[in-house]
Tab-separated table of C-alpha atoms in Angstrom:
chain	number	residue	atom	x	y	z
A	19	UNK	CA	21.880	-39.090	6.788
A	20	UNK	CA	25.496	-37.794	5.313
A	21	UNK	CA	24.054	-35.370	3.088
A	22	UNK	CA	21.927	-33.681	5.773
A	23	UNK	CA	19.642	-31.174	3.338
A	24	UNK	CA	18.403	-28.318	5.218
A	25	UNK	CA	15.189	-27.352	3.065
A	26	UNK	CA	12.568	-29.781	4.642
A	27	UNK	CA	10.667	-27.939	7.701
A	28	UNK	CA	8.515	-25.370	8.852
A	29	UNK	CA	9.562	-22.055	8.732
A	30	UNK	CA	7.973	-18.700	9.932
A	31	UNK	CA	9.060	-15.022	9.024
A	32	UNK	CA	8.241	-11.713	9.442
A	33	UNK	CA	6.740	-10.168	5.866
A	34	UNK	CA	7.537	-6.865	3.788
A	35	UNK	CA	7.861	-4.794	1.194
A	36	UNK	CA	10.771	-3.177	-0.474
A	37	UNK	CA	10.381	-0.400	-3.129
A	38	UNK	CA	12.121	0.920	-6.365
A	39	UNK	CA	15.172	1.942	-4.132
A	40	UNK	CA	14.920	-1.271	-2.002
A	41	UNK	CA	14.240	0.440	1.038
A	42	UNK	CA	11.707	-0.869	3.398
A	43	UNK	CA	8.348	0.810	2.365
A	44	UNK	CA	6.312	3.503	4.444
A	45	UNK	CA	2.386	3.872	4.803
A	46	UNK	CA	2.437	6.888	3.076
A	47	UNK	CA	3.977	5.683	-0.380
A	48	UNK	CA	1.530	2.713	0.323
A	49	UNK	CA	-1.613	3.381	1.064
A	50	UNK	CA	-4.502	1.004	0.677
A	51	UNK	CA	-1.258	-1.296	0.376
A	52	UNK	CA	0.145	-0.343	4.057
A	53	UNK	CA	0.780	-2.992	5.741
A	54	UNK	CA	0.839	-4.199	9.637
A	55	UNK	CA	3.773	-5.337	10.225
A	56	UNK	CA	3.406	-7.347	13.432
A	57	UNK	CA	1.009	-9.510	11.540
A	58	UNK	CA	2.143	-9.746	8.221
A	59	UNK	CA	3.454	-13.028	8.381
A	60	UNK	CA	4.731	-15.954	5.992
A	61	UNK	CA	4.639	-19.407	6.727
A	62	UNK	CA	7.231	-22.026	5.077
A	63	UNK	CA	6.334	-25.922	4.898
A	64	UNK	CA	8.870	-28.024	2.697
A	65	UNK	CA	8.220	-30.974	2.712
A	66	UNK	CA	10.671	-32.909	-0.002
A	67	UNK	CA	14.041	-32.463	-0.103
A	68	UNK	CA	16.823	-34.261	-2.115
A	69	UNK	CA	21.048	-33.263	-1.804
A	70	UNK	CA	23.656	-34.028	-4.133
A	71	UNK	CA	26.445	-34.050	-2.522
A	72	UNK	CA	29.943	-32.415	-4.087
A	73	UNK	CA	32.577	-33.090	-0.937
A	74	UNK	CA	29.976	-35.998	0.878
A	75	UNK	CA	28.806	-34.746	4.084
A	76	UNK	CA	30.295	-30.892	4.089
A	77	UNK	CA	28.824	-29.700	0.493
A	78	UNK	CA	26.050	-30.366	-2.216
A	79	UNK	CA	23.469	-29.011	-3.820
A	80	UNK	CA	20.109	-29.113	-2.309
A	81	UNK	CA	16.584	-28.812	-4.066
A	82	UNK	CA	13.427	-30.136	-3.171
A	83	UNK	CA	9.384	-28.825	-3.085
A	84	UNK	CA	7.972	-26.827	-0.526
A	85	UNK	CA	4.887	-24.150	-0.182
A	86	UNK	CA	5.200	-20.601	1.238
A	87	UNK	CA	1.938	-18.330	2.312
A	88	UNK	CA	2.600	-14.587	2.480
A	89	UNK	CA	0.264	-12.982	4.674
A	90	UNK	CA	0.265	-9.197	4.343
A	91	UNK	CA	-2.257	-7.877	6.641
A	92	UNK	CA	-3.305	-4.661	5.882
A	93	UNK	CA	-3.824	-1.088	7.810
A	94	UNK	CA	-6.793	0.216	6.626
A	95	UNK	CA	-10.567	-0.396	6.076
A	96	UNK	CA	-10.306	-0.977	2.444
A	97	UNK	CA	-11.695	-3.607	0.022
A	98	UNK	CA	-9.728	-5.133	-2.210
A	99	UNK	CA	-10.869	-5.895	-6.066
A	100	UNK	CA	-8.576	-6.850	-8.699
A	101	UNK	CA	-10.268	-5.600	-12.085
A	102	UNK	CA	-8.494	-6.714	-15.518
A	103	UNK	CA	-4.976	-6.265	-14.453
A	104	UNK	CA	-5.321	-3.410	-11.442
A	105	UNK	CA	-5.690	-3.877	-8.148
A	106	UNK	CA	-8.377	-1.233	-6.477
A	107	UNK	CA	-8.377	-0.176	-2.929
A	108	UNK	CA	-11.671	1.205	-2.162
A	109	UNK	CA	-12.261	3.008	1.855
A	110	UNK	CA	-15.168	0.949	3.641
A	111	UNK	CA	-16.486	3.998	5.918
A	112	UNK	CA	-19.304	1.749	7.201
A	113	UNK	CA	-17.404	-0.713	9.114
A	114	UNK	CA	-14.053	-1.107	11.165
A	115	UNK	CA	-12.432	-4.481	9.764
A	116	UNK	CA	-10.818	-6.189	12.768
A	117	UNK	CA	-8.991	-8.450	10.255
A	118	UNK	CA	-7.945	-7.395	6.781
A	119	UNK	CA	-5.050	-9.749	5.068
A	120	UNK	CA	-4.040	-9.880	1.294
A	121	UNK	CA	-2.738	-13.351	1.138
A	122	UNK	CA	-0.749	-15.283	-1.478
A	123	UNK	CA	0.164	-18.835	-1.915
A	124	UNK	CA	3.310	-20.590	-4.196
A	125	UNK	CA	4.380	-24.166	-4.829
A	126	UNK	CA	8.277	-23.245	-4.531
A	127	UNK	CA	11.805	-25.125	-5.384
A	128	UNK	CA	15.261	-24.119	-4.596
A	129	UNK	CA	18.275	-24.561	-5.967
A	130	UNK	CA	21.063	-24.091	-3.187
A	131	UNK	CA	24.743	-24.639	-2.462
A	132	UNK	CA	24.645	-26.034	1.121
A	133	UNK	CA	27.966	-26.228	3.247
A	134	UNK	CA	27.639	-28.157	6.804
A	135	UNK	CA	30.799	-28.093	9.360
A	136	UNK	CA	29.655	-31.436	10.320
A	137	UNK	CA	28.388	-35.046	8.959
A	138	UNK	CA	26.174	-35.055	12.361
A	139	UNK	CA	23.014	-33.357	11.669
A	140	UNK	CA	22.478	-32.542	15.155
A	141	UNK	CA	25.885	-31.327	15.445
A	142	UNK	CA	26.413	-29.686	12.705
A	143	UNK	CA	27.025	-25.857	11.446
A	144	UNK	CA	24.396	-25.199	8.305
A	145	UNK	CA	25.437	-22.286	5.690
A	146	UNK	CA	23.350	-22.552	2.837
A	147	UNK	CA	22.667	-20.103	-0.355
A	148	UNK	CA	21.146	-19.904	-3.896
A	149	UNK	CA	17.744	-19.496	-5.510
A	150	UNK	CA	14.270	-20.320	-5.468
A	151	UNK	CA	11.626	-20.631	-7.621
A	152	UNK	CA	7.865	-20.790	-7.497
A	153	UNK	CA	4.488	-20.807	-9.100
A	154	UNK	CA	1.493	-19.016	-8.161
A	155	UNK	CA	-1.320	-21.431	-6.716
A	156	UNK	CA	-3.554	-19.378	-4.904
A	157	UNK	CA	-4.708	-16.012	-3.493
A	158	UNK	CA	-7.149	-14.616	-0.814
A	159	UNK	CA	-8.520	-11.501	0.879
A	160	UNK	CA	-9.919	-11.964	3.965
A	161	UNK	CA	-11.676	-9.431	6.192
A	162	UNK	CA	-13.651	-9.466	9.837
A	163	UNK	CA	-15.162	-6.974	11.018
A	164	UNK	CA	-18.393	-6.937	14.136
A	165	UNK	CA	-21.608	-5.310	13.541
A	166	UNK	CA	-24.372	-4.927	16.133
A	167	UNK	CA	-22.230	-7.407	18.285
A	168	UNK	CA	-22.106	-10.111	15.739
A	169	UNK	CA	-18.833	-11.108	14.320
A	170	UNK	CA	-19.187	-11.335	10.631
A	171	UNK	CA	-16.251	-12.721	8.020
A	172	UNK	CA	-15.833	-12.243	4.675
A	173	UNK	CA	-13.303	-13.884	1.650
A	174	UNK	CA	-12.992	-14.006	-1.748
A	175	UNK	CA	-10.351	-15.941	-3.505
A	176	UNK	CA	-8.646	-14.695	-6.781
A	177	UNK	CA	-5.593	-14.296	-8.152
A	178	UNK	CA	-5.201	-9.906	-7.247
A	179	UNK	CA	-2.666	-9.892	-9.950
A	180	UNK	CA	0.132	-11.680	-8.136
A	181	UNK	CA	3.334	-12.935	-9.913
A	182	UNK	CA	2.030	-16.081	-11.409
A	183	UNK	CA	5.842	-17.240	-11.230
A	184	UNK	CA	8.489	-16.010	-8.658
A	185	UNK	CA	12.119	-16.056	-8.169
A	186	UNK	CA	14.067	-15.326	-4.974
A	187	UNK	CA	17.814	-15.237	-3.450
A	188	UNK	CA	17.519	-17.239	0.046
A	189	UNK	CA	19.744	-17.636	2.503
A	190	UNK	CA	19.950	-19.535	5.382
A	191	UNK	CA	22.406	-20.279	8.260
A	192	UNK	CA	21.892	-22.632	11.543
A	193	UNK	CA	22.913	-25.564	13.866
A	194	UNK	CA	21.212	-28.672	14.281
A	195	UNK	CA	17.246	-28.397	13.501
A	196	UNK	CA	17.386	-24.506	13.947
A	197	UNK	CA	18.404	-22.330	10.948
A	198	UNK	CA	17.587	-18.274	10.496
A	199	UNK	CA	16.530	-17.682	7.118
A	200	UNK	CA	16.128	-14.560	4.444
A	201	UNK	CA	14.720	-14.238	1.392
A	202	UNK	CA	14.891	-11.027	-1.278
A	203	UNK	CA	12.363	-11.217	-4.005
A	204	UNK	CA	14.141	-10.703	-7.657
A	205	UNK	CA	10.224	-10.466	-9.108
A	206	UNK	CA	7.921	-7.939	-8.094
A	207	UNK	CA	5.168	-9.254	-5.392
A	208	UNK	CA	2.240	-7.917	-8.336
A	209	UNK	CA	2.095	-7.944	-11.997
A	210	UNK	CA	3.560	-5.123	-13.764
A	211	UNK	CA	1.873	-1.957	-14.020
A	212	UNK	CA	-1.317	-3.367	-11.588
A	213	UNK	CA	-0.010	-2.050	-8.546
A	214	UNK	CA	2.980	-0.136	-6.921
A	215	UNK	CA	6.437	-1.830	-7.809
A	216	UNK	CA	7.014	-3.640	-4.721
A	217	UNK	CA	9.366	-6.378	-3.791
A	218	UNK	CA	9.275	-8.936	-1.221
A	219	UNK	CA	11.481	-9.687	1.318
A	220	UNK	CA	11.036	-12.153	5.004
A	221	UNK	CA	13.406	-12.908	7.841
A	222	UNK	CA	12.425	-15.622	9.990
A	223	UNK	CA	12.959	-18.979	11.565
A	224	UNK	CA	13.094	-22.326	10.215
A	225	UNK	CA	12.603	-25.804	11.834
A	226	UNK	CA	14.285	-28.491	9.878
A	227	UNK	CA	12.362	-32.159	9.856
């Protein structure tokens, strides 16, 4: 394939949160929001692609349709409940959740200037830059938790006031199948005024099919 598109994979980052002064955020400016960070994850799975190629084989513009699931596992023992348009964090003092994740899920599509050093997918150089968009189509909280040495599991699905559309700045850079990846929300993670302005941002690895 000359016009080699790098969107189509799996990718898996590390998730987080950036505030007001697009700093990486701290549990104490946080709290019921505070997140794990070794297991707040997002997971990447593209699975159309399409290039248009400019200069055939070195540049084009790629787009296609993917998903992405942000994971953001939380610190505490807290429930969450979105009520009209605020999200609540109320302290569970009866049990000690051994699993507590906020999780969101978007249909996405990108719009990126790719450059490759190579018309040999497997030997080629990938540098690739733009935007992408997405649409809200689900959300979860999920918590687990043992209690007189049964393990008992809880979720409820809902929207918790997450962007119903996103936009992001991505960029990417690899050789062959591998690529590193970044993304830098330009939308806030929640709806305006229902929780702390926070914007997201992941760093991870992509595998391209």
């Amino acid at each position: 394939n000359t016009n080699n598109p790098v969107w189509s994979g799996f990718g898996l980052a590390a998730n987080g949160f950036l505030n007001e002064q697009n700093q990486l955020t701290t549990g104490s400016e946080l709290g019921f929001l505070e997140l794990d960070p070794a297991r707040s994850i997002g997971v990447q799975l593209n699975l159309l692609e399409k290039r248009f190629p400019i200069i055939k084989g070195y540049l084009g513009i790629t787009t296609g349709l993917g998903i992405q699931w942000n994971r953001y596992a939380l610190k505490g023992n807290y429930d969450i409940t979105s009520i009209n348009d605020t999200i609540f964090g109320t302290l569970n003092t009866t049990v000690d959740y051994s699993k507590n994740t906020l999780s969101s899920a978007y249909l996405q599509a990108p719009l990126l200037l790719q450059i490759n050093t190579n018309k040999n997918p497997s030997e080629s150089w990938t540098l690739s830059a733009g935007v992408v968009g997405g649409i809200r189509i689900g959300g979860l909280h999920k918590t687990k938790w043992e209690s007189d040495g049964n393990e008992n599991k809880d979720k409820t699905k809902d929207d918790f006031n997450f962007r119903p559309f996103s936009a992001s700045l991505m960029a990417l850079v690899g050789y062959g199948q591998w690529n590193l990846y970044m993304t830098y929300n330009l939308t806030d993670v929640f709806n305006e005024g229902s929780a702390l302005s926070l914007r997201g941002v992941n760093a991870g690895i992509l595998l391209s099919f």
